[in-house]
Amino acid sequence: MDIAIVGGGISGLAAAWELSADPKLDITVHEASDRLGGKISTSMFAGRNVDEGPDAFLRRVPDALRLCEEIGLDDLVSPAHGTACIWLDGSLHPLPAGLVLGVPARFDALEESGILTPWGLARAMVEPELDGSPLVGDSSIGAVIRHRYGNEIADRLVGPLLGGINAGDIDHMSIDACVPQLADAAHRSTSISLALEPALAPSTAAPDAVFSAPAGGMGDLIERLADRLGERGVTFRLGDPIDEFPRADGIVLTTPADVTARLLEPRSARAAEILAGIEFASVVFTTVAFRRADVPGDLDASGFLVPRDAGLSITAASWSSTKWARLDGDPIILRVSLGHANDSAPIDWDDSTVLEHIARDLSRTMGIDASPVAHRVSRFRNGFPQYAVGHLQRIDDLELTLEHDAPDLAVCGMAHRGVGIPACIREARRSAKALRSRLPS
């Protein structure tokens, strides 16, 4: 039985891994570009292997760890520095302990951090005592946080953190789709802080690692997975853009939502309409290297986040040389992000304009006034799907529609049920398994 998988990113490869366990299936992965991995790419920069896209995956969602174990990729590392900072009022502030996804589950460290004004702190600290009832139905993250904690928690902590991960606006992002852990707390308790508190490690315990990555960079995951798929007989066709459905008994579409919508139109106009309605944000990741002597002070954190109202172009800076042992040394390597749902301008800037904005902002935040000795600009146009309120219901409708209109098809990817690598792996395997159950034995 022939299976065609369209798209060779992590979703397509995870779907292929799930299906290739069945020796009766003849699987072909069609990838439009000349390489596998999609947004996951590790390449040489300033003499070291540096990720261009995601540089780690979340451990709390176990699907990426499980896949690494299955393919024999056991050389995993975690960031040497787990603490990040926030740029506020002209200086960098370490994020305090006691936060879950930017939301305070305990307030003692937040009280001492200086991140909130006295009024903002007082407003946030009454959350456990506020009257109310658990959240019913979906809502925006911003609406929930502003109602429970006030604007400062939303704008100074939750917005930079969660909005940064999704390149989105928390006042439009679905709490159910974007942050299930936070949504669960809001749905089952009148106090989000009290519901989240058990998730914190005891204050005397060493914190568990939050992220992991292959020791050589995220590209190792793609390389090892592709090798194992090859051992299982999976065929890869690179440089093979698909304009119409390939001839196959079953098809898994893992392409971007707009491409998938175009392919689906002849088979299911309703499914195509749902996918075409998803909006996207564009992001520019720029990697820069500076001589160690040109970087003032000690880089004793993993990087910093920037609130939207800070007057900077950059949204975050990752101190890669501090974060990952393999990138330690001279020159210092930083990865800087620009662009989000409310700022599409950076994606159209040329490299020199991107570097001008980064130079200005790094001078202001880190005191770096020298020019980088190397740079690399990576553009992700329409690369980050925006999960609006009600997103998961629309994806449920999409899947039910396809089961009726095109039972030989499955769709998955970043635009569906999670933008993170573990979520993409989980949903790809789930979709592949569901497709297999609809095909003849």
Coordinates of C-alpha atoms in Angstrom, one line a residue:
M1 CA 0.0 0.0 0.0
D2 CA 1.5 3.3 -1.1
I3 CA 1.6 6.3 1.3
A4 CA 2.6 9.8 0.3
I5 CA 3.8 12.3 2.8
V6 CA 3.9 15.9 1.6
G7 CA 6.4 18.0 3.5
G8 CA 9.7 16.9 5.0
G9 CA 9.8 19.0 8.1
I10 CA 9.6 17.5 11.6
S11 CA 5.8 16.8 11.2
G12 CA 6.3 14.9 7.9
L13 CA 9.2 12.9 9.3
A14 CA 7.4 12.0 12.5
A15 CA 4.4 10.9 10.5
A16 CA 6.7 8.8 8.3
W17 CA 8.2 7.2 11.5
E18 CA 4.8 6.3 12.8
L19 CA 3.7 4.7 9.6
S20 CA 6.9 3.0 8.7
A21 CA 6.5 0.7 11.6
D22 CA 4.1 -1.1 9.4
P23 CA 6.1 -3.1 6.8
K24 CA 3.1 -3.4 4.5
L25 CA 3.3 0.3 3.7
D26 CA 5.5 1.8 1.0
I27 CA 6.2 5.4 2.1
T28 CA 7.5 8.3 0.1
V29 CA 8.2 11.8 1.6
H30 CA 7.9 14.6 -0.9
E31 CA 9.8 17.8 0.0
A32 CA 9.8 20.9 -2.1
S33 CA 13.2 22.2 -0.9
D34 CA 16.6 20.6 -1.3
R35 CA 16.8 19.5 2.4
L36 CA 14.8 17.9 5.1
G37 CA 13.9 19.5 8.4
G38 CA 11.8 22.5 7.5
K39 CA 12.4 25.2 10.2
I40 CA 14.9 22.9 11.9
S41 CA 18.4 23.6 10.5
T42 CA 21.9 23.6 12.0
S43 CA 24.8 25.0 10.0
M44 CA 28.3 26.3 10.4
F45 CA 28.6 29.8 11.7
A46 CA 31.7 31.5 13.1
G47 CA 33.4 28.1 13.2
R48 CA 30.6 26.4 15.2
N49 CA 27.4 24.5 14.4
V50 CA 24.6 27.0 15.2
D51 CA 20.9 26.5 14.8
E52 CA 19.0 28.8 12.5
G53 CA 15.5 28.0 13.7
P54 CA 14.5 26.3 17.0
D55 CA 17.5 25.4 19.2
A56 CA 15.8 23.1 21.7
F57 CA 12.5 21.3 22.6
L58 CA 10.4 21.3 25.7
R59 CA 10.9 18.4 28.0
R60 CA 7.6 18.6 29.8
V61 CA 5.7 17.5 26.7
P62 CA 7.4 14.1 26.3
D63 CA 6.9 13.4 22.6
A64 CA 10.2 14.7 21.4
L65 CA 12.1 12.9 24.1
R66 CA 10.3 9.7 23.3
L67 CA 11.1 10.0 19.6
C68 CA 14.8 10.6 20.4
E69 CA 14.8 7.4 22.5
E70 CA 13.1 5.4 19.7
I71 CA 15.7 6.5 17.1
G72 CA 18.6 6.0 19.4
L73 CA 19.5 9.7 19.8
D74 CA 20.6 9.7 23.4
D75 CA 23.3 12.4 23.4
L76 CA 21.0 15.2 24.7
V77 CA 22.0 18.3 26.6
S78 CA 20.2 21.1 28.3
P79 CA 21.0 24.8 28.5
A80 CA 23.8 25.6 30.9
H81 CA 21.9 28.6 32.1
G82 CA 18.1 28.3 32.5
T83 CA 17.5 31.8 33.7
A84 CA 16.3 34.5 31.3
C85 CA 16.0 38.2 31.8
I86 CA 13.4 40.8 30.9
W87 CA 14.3 44.3 29.6
L88 CA 12.4 46.8 31.6
D89 CA 12.9 50.5 32.5
G90 CA 16.3 50.6 31.0
S91 CA 17.9 47.5 32.5
L92 CA 17.8 43.7 32.5
H93 CA 16.0 42.0 35.3
P94 CA 16.3 38.2 35.9
L95 CA 13.0 36.4 35.7
P96 CA 12.1 35.5 39.3
A97 CA 11.4 32.0 40.6
G98 CA 7.8 31.0 41.1
L99 CA 6.6 31.7 37.6
V100 CA 4.8 29.2 35.4
L101 CA 4.6 30.4 31.8
G102 CA 5.1 33.9 33.1
V103 CA 2.3 33.6 35.6
P104 CA 3.1 33.8 39.3
A105 CA 2.3 30.6 41.2
R106 CA 4.3 32.1 44.2
F107 CA 4.8 35.8 44.8
D108 CA 7.8 36.1 47.1
A109 CA 10.6 36.2 44.5
L110 CA 8.4 38.4 42.2
E111 CA 8.0 40.8 45.1
E112 CA 11.7 41.2 45.3
S113 CA 12.4 41.4 41.6
G114 CA 11.5 45.0 40.8
I115 CA 9.7 43.9 37.7
L116 CA 6.4 45.3 38.8
T117 CA 5.5 48.6 40.2
P118 CA 4.2 48.6 43.8
W119 CA 0.7 49.1 42.5
G120 CA 1.1 46.3 39.9
L121 CA 2.5 43.9 42.5
A122 CA -0.4 44.6 44.9
R123 CA -2.9 44.1 42.1
A124 CA -1.3 40.7 41.1
M125 CA -1.0 39.4 44.6
V126 CA -4.8 39.6 45.3
E127 CA -5.4 37.0 42.6
P128 CA -5.8 34.0 44.9
E129 CA -8.4 35.9 46.9
L130 CA -10.5 37.3 44.0
D131 CA -14.0 36.2 43.7
G132 CA -15.0 34.5 40.5
S133 CA -15.6 31.1 38.9
P134 CA -13.4 28.9 36.7
L135 CA -13.1 29.8 33.1
V136 CA -15.8 28.4 30.8
G137 CA -14.9 28.0 27.1
D138 CA -12.0 29.5 25.3
S139 CA -10.6 33.0 25.8
S140 CA -7.6 35.0 24.9
I141 CA -4.6 34.7 27.2
G142 CA -4.6 38.4 27.7
A143 CA -8.2 38.6 28.7
V144 CA -7.7 35.9 31.4
I145 CA -4.5 37.3 32.7
R146 CA -5.6 41.0 32.8
H147 CA -8.8 40.0 34.6
R148 CA -7.0 37.9 37.2
Y149 CA -3.7 39.7 37.7
G150 CA -3.9 43.2 36.1
N151 CA -2.1 44.7 33.1
E152 CA 1.4 44.7 34.4
I153 CA 1.7 40.9 34.7
A154 CA 0.2 40.6 31.2
D155 CA 2.5 43.3 29.6
R156 CA 5.7 42.7 31.5
L157 CA 5.8 38.9 31.9
V158 CA 3.2 36.9 30.1
G159 CA 3.2 38.9 26.9
P160 CA 7.0 38.9 26.3
L161 CA 7.2 35.2 27.2
L162 CA 4.2 33.6 25.6
G163 CA 3.9 36.2 22.8
G164 CA 7.5 35.7 22.1
I165 CA 7.2 31.9 21.7
N166 CA 4.3 32.3 19.3
A167 CA 5.3 35.6 17.7
G168 CA 1.8 36.6 18.7
D169 CA -0.4 39.1 20.6
I170 CA -1.6 37.6 23.9
D171 CA -4.8 39.6 23.6
H172 CA -5.7 37.6 20.5
M173 CA -4.0 34.2 21.3
S174 CA -6.3 31.3 22.4
I175 CA -5.5 30.2 25.9
D176 CA -6.7 26.6 25.1
A177 CA -4.6 26.2 22.0
C178 CA -1.5 28.1 23.0
V179 CA -1.0 27.2 26.7
P180 CA -2.9 24.1 27.7
Q181 CA -1.2 24.0 31.1
L182 CA -2.4 27.5 31.9
A183 CA -5.8 26.8 30.4
D184 CA -6.2 23.8 32.6
A185 CA -5.5 25.8 35.7
A186 CA -8.0 28.5 34.6
H187 CA -10.7 26.0 33.8
R188 CA -10.5 24.0 37.0
S189 CA -9.9 26.6 39.7
T190 CA -11.1 30.0 40.8
S191 CA -7.4 30.9 41.4
I192 CA -4.9 30.3 38.6
S193 CA -1.9 30.8 41.0
L194 CA -3.2 28.2 43.5
A195 CA -3.9 25.7 40.7
L196 CA -0.3 26.2 39.3
E197 CA 1.5 26.1 42.6
P198 CA 1.8 22.3 42.8
A199 CA 3.6 22.4 39.4
L200 CA 6.6 24.2 41.0
A201 CA 9.5 22.2 42.3
P202 CA 10.1 22.6 46.1
S203 CA 12.2 25.7 46.7
T204 CA 15.0 23.5 48.1
A205 CA 15.1 21.2 45.1
A206 CA 17.3 21.6 42.1
P207 CA 15.2 22.7 39.2
D208 CA 14.6 20.2 36.5
A209 CA 15.8 21.0 33.0
V210 CA 13.0 22.6 31.0
F211 CA 14.6 22.2 27.5
S212 CA 16.8 19.7 25.8
A213 CA 18.5 19.4 22.4
P214 CA 21.0 17.0 20.7
A215 CA 24.5 17.9 21.7
G216 CA 25.4 18.9 18.1
G217 CA 22.3 21.0 17.5
M218 CA 18.8 20.3 16.4
G219 CA 19.9 19.3 13.0
D220 CA 21.2 16.0 14.5
L221 CA 17.5 15.1 15.2
I222 CA 16.6 15.5 11.6
E223 CA 19.7 13.6 10.4
R224 CA 19.3 10.7 12.7
L225 CA 15.5 10.4 12.0
A226 CA 16.1 10.5 8.3
D227 CA 18.8 7.8 8.6
R228 CA 16.4 5.6 10.6
L229 CA 13.6 6.1 8.1
G230 CA 15.9 5.2 5.3
E231 CA 16.7 1.9 7.1
R232 CA 13.0 1.2 7.2
G233 CA 12.8 1.7 3.5
V234 CA 11.2 5.2 3.3
T235 CA 12.0 7.1 0.1
F236 CA 12.8 10.8 0.1
R237 CA 12.1 13.0 -2.9
L238 CA 13.8 16.4 -2.4
G239 CA 13.3 19.3 -4.7
D240 CA 9.8 17.9 -5.4
P241 CA 7.1 20.5 -4.9
I242 CA 3.6 19.1 -5.1
D243 CA 0.9 21.0 -7.0
E244 CA -1.7 18.2 -7.0
F245 CA -2.2 15.1 -5.0
P246 CA 0.3 12.3 -5.7
R247 CA -1.1 8.9 -6.6
A248 CA -1.2 7.0 -3.4
D249 CA -3.6 5.0 -1.2
G250 CA -3.1 7.4 1.7
I251 CA -1.7 10.9 1.9
V252 CA -0.5 13.0 4.8
L253 CA -0.2 16.7 4.2
T254 CA 2.2 18.5 6.5
T255 CA 2.7 21.6 4.4
P256 CA 2.1 25.1 5.6
A257 CA -1.6 25.9 6.0
D258 CA -1.9 28.0 2.8
V259 CA -0.3 25.3 0.7
T260 CA -2.5 22.6 2.3
A261 CA -5.6 24.7 1.7
R262 CA -4.8 25.1 -2.0
L263 CA -4.2 21.3 -2.3
L264 CA -7.4 20.5 -0.4
E265 CA -9.7 22.8 -2.4
P266 CA -10.7 20.2 -5.1
R267 CA -11.4 17.5 -2.4
S268 CA -12.9 19.5 0.4
A269 CA -13.8 23.2 0.0
R270 CA -14.8 23.5 3.6
A271 CA -11.5 22.1 4.9
A272 CA -9.6 24.4 2.6
E273 CA -11.7 27.4 3.9
I274 CA -10.8 26.6 7.6
L275 CA -7.1 26.4 6.9
A276 CA -7.1 29.5 4.7
G277 CA -8.6 31.4 7.6
I278 CA -5.5 30.9 9.9
E279 CA -3.4 34.0 10.1
F280 CA 0.4 34.0 10.3
A281 CA 3.2 36.2 11.7
S282 CA 6.7 36.6 10.1
V283 CA 9.9 36.5 12.1
V284 CA 13.5 37.2 11.4
F285 CA 16.2 35.3 13.4
T286 CA 19.6 36.9 13.1
T287 CA 22.7 35.2 14.4
V288 CA 25.6 37.6 15.2
A289 CA 29.1 37.0 16.5
F290 CA 31.1 39.5 18.6
R291 CA 34.7 39.4 19.9
R292 CA 34.5 38.6 23.6
A293 CA 36.3 41.8 24.4
D294 CA 33.5 43.8 22.7
V295 CA 30.8 42.4 24.9
P296 CA 30.7 44.2 28.3
G297 CA 30.1 42.2 31.5
D298 CA 29.3 38.6 32.2
L299 CA 26.6 36.8 30.2
D300 CA 25.2 34.9 33.1
A301 CA 21.7 34.1 31.7
S302 CA 20.3 32.4 28.7
G303 CA 19.2 35.7 27.1
F304 CA 16.5 38.3 27.5
L305 CA 12.9 39.1 26.4
V306 CA 11.6 42.5 25.4
P307 CA 8.0 43.8 26.1
R308 CA 6.2 45.2 23.1
D309 CA 6.0 48.7 24.6
A310 CA 9.8 48.9 25.3
G311 CA 10.6 51.0 22.1
L312 CA 12.9 48.4 20.7
S313 CA 12.8 46.5 17.3
I314 CA 14.1 43.3 18.7
T315 CA 11.7 41.0 20.6
A316 CA 14.4 38.7 22.2
A317 CA 18.1 37.9 22.3
S318 CA 19.4 34.4 23.1
W319 CA 22.9 34.3 24.5
S320 CA 23.8 31.1 22.6
S321 CA 27.5 31.0 23.8
T322 CA 26.3 31.0 27.4
K323 CA 23.3 28.7 26.8
W324 CA 25.1 25.9 25.0
A325 CA 28.5 24.4 25.9
R326 CA 29.4 23.7 22.3
L327 CA 29.1 27.4 21.5
D328 CA 31.2 28.7 24.3
G329 CA 34.3 30.6 23.5
D330 CA 35.4 33.6 21.4
P331 CA 33.6 35.0 19.5
I332 CA 30.4 35.3 21.5
I333 CA 27.4 34.1 19.6
L334 CA 23.9 35.7 20.0
R335 CA 20.6 35.0 18.3
V336 CA 18.3 37.9 18.0
S337 CA 14.6 37.9 17.0
L338 CA 12.6 40.6 15.2
G339 CA 9.0 40.7 14.0
H340 CA 5.7 39.5 15.4
A341 CA 2.0 39.5 14.7
N342 CA 1.7 43.3 15.2
D343 CA 5.0 44.1 13.4
S344 CA 5.5 42.6 10.0
A345 CA 8.0 45.2 8.8
P346 CA 11.3 43.4 9.6
I347 CA 10.6 40.5 7.2
D348 CA 10.9 42.9 4.3
W349 CA 14.1 44.7 5.5
D350 CA 17.3 44.0 3.7
D351 CA 20.2 42.6 5.8
S352 CA 21.8 46.0 6.4
T353 CA 18.6 47.4 7.8
V354 CA 18.1 44.4 10.0
L355 CA 21.7 44.8 11.3
E356 CA 21.2 48.5 11.9
H357 CA 18.2 47.9 14.2
I358 CA 20.0 45.1 16.0
A359 CA 23.1 47.2 16.5
R360 CA 21.0 50.0 18.0
D361 CA 19.1 47.7 20.3
L362 CA 22.1 45.7 21.5
S363 CA 23.9 48.9 22.2
R364 CA 21.0 50.0 24.4
T365 CA 20.4 46.7 26.2
M366 CA 23.9 45.1 26.4
G367 CA 26.2 48.0 25.8
I368 CA 27.7 46.4 22.7
D369 CA 28.9 49.2 20.3
A370 CA 31.2 47.1 18.1
S371 CA 30.3 45.6 14.8
P372 CA 29.8 41.9 14.6
V373 CA 32.6 39.8 13.1
A374 CA 30.0 37.6 11.5
H375 CA 26.2 37.6 10.9
R376 CA 23.5 35.4 9.4
V377 CA 20.0 36.6 8.7
S378 CA 17.3 33.8 8.5
R379 CA 13.8 34.9 7.5
F380 CA 10.6 32.9 8.3
R381 CA 7.9 34.6 6.2
N382 CA 4.5 33.6 7.5
G383 CA 6.3 31.1 9.6
F384 CA 4.3 31.3 12.9
P385 CA 0.6 30.4 12.8
Q386 CA -1.6 32.6 15.1
Y387 CA -4.0 30.5 17.2
A388 CA -7.0 32.8 17.6
V389 CA -9.7 32.2 20.2
G390 CA -11.7 29.1 19.1
H391 CA -8.8 27.7 17.2
L392 CA -9.0 24.1 18.5
Q393 CA -12.7 23.9 17.7
R394 CA -11.9 24.9 14.1
I395 CA -9.3 22.2 13.9
D396 CA -11.8 19.7 15.3
D397 CA -14.2 20.8 12.5
L398 CA -11.4 20.5 9.9
E399 CA -10.6 16.9 10.9
L400 CA -14.2 15.8 11.0
T401 CA -14.8 17.4 7.6
L402 CA -11.8 15.6 6.1
E403 CA -12.9 12.2 7.6
H404 CA -16.2 12.7 5.6
D405 CA -14.9 14.3 2.5
A406 CA -11.5 12.7 2.1
P407 CA -10.9 9.7 4.4
D408 CA -7.7 8.9 2.6
L409 CA -6.1 12.2 3.7
A410 CA -4.6 13.4 7.0
V411 CA -3.3 16.9 7.7
C412 CA -1.0 18.1 10.5
G413 CA 1.7 20.6 11.2
M414 CA 2.4 23.8 13.1
A415 CA -0.9 25.4 12.2
H416 CA -3.0 22.7 13.9
R417 CA -2.5 21.8 17.6
G418 CA 0.8 23.3 18.8
V419 CA 3.8 25.2 17.3
G420 CA 6.4 23.5 19.5
I421 CA 8.5 20.5 18.3
P422 CA 6.9 18.0 20.8
A423 CA 3.4 19.1 19.8
C424 CA 4.2 18.8 16.1
I425 CA 5.6 15.3 16.7
R426 CA 2.6 14.3 18.8
E427 CA 0.0 15.5 16.3
A428 CA 1.9 14.0 13.3
R429 CA 2.0 10.6 14.9
R430 CA -1.7 10.9 16.0
S431 CA -2.8 11.9 12.5
A432 CA -0.8 9.2 10.8
K433 CA -2.2 6.6 13.2
A434 CA -5.7 7.8 12.5
L435 CA -5.1 7.6 8.7
R436 CA -3.8 4.1 8.9
S437 CA -6.9 3.0 10.8
R438 CA -9.1 4.3 7.9
L439 CA -7.2 2.4 5.2
P440 CA -7.6 -1.3 4.3
S441 CA -5.6 -3.8 6.4

